[in-house]
mmCIF file of C-alpha atoms in Angstrom:
data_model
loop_
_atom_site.group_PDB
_atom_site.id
_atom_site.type_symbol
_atom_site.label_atom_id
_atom_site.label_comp_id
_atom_site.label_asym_id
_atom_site.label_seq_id
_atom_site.Cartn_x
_atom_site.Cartn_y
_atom_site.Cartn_z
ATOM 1 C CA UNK K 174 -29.547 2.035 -15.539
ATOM 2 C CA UNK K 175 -29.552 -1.722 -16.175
ATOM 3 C CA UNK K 176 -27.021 -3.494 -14.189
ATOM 4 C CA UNK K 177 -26.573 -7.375 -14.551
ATOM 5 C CA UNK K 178 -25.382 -9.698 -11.996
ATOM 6 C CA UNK K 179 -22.574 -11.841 -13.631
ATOM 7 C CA UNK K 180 -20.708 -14.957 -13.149
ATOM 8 C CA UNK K 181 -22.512 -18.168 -14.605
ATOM 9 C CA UNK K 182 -20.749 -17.827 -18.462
ATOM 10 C CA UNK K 183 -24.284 -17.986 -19.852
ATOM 11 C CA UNK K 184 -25.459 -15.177 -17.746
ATOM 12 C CA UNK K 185 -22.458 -13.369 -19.060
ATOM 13 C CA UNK K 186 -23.057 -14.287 -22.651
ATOM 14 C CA UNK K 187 -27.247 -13.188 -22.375
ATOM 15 C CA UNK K 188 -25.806 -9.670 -20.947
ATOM 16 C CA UNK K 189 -23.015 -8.737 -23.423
ATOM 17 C CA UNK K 190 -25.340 -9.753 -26.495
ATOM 18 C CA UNK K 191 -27.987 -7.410 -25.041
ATOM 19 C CA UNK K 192 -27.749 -3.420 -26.125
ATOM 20 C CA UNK K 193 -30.421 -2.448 -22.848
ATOM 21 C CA UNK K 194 -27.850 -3.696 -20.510
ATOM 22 C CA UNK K 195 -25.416 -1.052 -19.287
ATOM 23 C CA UNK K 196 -23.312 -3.027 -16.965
ATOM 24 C CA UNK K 197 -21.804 -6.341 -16.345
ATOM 25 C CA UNK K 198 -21.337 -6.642 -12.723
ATOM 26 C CA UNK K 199 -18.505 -9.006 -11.669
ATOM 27 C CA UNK K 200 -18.524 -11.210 -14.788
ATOM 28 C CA UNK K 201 -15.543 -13.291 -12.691
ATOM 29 C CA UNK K 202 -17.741 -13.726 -9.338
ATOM 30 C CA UNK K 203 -17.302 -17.825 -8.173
ATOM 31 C CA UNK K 204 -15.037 -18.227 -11.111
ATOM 32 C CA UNK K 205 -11.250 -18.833 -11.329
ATOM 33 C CA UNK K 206 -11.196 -16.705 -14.778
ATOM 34 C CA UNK K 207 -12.158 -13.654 -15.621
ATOM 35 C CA UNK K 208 -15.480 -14.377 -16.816
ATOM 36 C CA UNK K 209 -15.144 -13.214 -20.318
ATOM 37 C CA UNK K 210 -13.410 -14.533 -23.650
ATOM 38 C CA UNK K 211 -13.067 -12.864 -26.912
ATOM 39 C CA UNK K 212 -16.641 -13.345 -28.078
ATOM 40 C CA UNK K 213 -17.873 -12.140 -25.084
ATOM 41 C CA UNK K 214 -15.745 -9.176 -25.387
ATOM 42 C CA UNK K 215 -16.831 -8.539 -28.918
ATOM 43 C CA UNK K 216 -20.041 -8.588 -28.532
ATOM 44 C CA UNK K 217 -19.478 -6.372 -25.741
ATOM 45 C CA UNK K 218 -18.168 -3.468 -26.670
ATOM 46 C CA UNK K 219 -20.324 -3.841 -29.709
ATOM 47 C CA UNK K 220 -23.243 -3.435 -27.863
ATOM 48 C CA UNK K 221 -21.450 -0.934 -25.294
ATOM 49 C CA UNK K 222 -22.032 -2.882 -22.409
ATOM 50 C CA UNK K 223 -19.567 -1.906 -19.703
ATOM 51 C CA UNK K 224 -17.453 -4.448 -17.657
ATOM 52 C CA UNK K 225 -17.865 -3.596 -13.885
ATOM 53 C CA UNK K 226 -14.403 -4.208 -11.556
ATOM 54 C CA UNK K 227 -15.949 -4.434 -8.260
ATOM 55 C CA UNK K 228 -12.712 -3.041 -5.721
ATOM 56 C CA UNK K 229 -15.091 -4.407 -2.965
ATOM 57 C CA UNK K 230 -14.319 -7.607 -4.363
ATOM 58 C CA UNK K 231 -10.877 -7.353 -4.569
ATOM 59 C CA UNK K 232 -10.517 -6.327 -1.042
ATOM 60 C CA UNK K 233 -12.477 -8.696 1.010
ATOM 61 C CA UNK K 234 -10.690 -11.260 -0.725
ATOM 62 C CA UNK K 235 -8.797 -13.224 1.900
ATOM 63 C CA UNK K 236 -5.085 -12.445 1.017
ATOM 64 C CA UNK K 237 -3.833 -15.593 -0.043
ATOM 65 C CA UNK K 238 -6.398 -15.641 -2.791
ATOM 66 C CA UNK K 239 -6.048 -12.029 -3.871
ATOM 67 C CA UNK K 240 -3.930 -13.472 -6.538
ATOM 68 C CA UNK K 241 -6.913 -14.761 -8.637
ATOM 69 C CA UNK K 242 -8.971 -11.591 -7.879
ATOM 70 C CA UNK K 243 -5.931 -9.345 -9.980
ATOM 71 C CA UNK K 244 -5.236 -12.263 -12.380
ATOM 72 C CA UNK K 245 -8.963 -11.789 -13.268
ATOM 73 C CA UNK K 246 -8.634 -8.361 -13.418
ATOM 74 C CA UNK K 247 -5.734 -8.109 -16.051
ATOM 75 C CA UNK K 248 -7.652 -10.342 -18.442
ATOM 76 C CA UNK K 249 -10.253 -8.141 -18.007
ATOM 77 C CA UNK K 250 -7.320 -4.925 -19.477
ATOM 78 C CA UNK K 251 -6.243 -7.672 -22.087
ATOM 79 C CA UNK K 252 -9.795 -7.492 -23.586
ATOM 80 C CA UNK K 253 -10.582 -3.801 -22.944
ATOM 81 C CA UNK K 254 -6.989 -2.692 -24.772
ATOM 82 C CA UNK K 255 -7.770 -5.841 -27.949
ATOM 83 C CA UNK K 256 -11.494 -5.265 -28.214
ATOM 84 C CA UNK K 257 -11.975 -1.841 -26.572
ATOM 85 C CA UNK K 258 -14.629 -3.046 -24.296
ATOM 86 C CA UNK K 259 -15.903 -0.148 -22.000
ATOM 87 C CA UNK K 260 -14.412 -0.824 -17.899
ATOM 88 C CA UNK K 261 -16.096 0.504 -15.491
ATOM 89 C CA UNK K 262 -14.757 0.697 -11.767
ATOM 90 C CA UNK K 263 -16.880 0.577 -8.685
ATOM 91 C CA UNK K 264 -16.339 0.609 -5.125
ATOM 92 C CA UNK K 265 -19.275 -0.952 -4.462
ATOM 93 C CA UNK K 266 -19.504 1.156 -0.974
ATOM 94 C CA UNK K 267 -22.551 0.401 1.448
ATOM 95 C CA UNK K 268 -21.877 3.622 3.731
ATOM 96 C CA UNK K 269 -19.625 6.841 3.586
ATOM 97 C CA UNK K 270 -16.680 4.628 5.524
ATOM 98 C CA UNK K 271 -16.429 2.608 2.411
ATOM 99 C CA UNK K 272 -15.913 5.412 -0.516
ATOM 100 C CA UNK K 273 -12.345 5.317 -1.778
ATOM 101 C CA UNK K 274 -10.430 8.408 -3.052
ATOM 102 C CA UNK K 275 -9.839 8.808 -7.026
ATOM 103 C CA UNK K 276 -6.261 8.765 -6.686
ATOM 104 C CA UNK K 277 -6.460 5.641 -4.008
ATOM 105 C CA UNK K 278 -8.553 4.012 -6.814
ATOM 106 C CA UNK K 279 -6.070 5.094 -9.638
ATOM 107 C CA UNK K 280 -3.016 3.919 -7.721
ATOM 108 C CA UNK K 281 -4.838 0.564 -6.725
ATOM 109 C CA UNK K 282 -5.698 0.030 -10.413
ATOM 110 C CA UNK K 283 -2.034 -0.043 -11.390
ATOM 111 C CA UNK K 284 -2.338 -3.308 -9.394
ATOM 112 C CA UNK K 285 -3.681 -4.588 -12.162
ATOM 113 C CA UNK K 286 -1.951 -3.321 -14.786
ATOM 114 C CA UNK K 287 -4.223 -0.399 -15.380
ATOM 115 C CA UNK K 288 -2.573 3.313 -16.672
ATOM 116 C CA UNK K 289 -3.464 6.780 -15.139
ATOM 117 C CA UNK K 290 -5.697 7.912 -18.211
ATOM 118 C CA UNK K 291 -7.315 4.378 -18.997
ATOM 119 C CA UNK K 292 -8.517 4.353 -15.091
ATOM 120 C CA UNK K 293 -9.319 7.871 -15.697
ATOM 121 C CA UNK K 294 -11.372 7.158 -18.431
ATOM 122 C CA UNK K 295 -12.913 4.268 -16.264
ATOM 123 C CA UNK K 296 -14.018 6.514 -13.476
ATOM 124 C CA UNK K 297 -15.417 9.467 -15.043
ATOM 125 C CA UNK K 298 -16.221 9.103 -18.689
ATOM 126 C CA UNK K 299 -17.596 5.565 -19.104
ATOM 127 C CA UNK K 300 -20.301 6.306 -16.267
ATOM 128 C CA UNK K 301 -21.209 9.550 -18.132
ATOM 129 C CA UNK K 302 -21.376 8.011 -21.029
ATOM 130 C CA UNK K 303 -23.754 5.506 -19.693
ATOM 131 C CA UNK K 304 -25.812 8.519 -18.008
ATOM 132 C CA UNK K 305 -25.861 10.798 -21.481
ATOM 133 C CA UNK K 306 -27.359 6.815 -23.132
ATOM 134 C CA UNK K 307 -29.873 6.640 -20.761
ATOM 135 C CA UNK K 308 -31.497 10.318 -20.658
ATOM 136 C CA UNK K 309 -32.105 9.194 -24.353
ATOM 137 C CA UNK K 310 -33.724 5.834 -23.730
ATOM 138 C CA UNK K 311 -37.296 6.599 -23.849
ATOM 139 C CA UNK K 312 -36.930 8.049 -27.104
ATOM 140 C CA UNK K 313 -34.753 5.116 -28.397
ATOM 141 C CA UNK K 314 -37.681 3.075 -30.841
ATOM 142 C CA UNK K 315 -35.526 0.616 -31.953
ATOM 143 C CA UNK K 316 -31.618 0.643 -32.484
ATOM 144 C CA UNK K 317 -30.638 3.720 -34.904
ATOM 145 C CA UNK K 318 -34.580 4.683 -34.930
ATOM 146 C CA UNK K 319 -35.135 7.495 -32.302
ATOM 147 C CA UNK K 320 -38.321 9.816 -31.336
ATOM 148 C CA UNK K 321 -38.250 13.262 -31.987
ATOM 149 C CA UNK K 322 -40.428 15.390 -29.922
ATOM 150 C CA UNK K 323 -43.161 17.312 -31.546
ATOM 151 C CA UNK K 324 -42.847 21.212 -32.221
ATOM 152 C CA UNK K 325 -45.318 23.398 -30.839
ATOM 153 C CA UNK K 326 -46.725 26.416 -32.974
ATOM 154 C CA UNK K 327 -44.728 28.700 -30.677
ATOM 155 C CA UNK K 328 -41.404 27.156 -31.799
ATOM 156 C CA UNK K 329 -42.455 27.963 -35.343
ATOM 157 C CA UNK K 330 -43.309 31.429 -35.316
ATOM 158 C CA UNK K 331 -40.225 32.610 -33.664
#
């Protein structure tokens, strides 16, 4: 799994044009937006590069600045419901103390303007979708070409 760490716009721009990467990783780190515009976000889901929102992030914020952190967020929903760009929440936990509940994560992303089924679909199909990619990216030649594995003699005569 290719993860890349976001936040300088050109950084952003390199990992969003690139089909290998699988994840943007706080696009809006050390910025006041969130880190992506509409090209960005084309090019994104395009290339099915999924935007990470880090809940870490969000709550070691200090409080009076949480307001940026969820501002950044919802432009982050603006782009995934224009441009269907793939969102992807984390919890970004270091030890078992920091793991979060589903429905604590679901009810935090209404927050920021997030539905049941959309952070439903961020927590559980995005990342399989960006496990099922990667059990095929050995095979993957180039995009659309893709390496079949050789029969055996066996496989013929039964």
């Amino acid at each position: 799994m290719i993860l890349v760490h976001g936040g300088d716009l050109k950084i952003n721009r390199a990992a969003t044009e690139d089909p290998r990467v699988d994840i943007l990783s706080h696009p809006y780190r050390s910025r006041y937006d969130s880190g992506l515009n509409h090209v960005l976000a084309v090019k994104a889901a395009e290339n099915n590069v999924s935007v990470e929102i880090n809940l870490k992030y969000f709550l070691l914020t200090r409080p009076t600045q949480r307001y940026r952190v969820l501002s950044q967020f919802r432009q982050i929903m603006k782009l995934h419901r224009k441009y269907n760009v793939p969102v992807i929440i984390t919890s970004d936990a270091s030890s078992v103390y920091d793991l979060r509940h589903p429905q604590d994560v679901i009810a935090l992303a209404s927050c920021f303007g997030m539905t049941n089924d959309e952070a439903l679909h961020a927590l559980s199909t995005v990342p399989q979708n960006i496990l099922a990619r990667n059990e095929i990216r050995d095979q993957i030649i180039i995009p659309g070409v893709r390496l079949l594995k050789q029969r055996s003699q066996r496989d013929y005569e039964a």
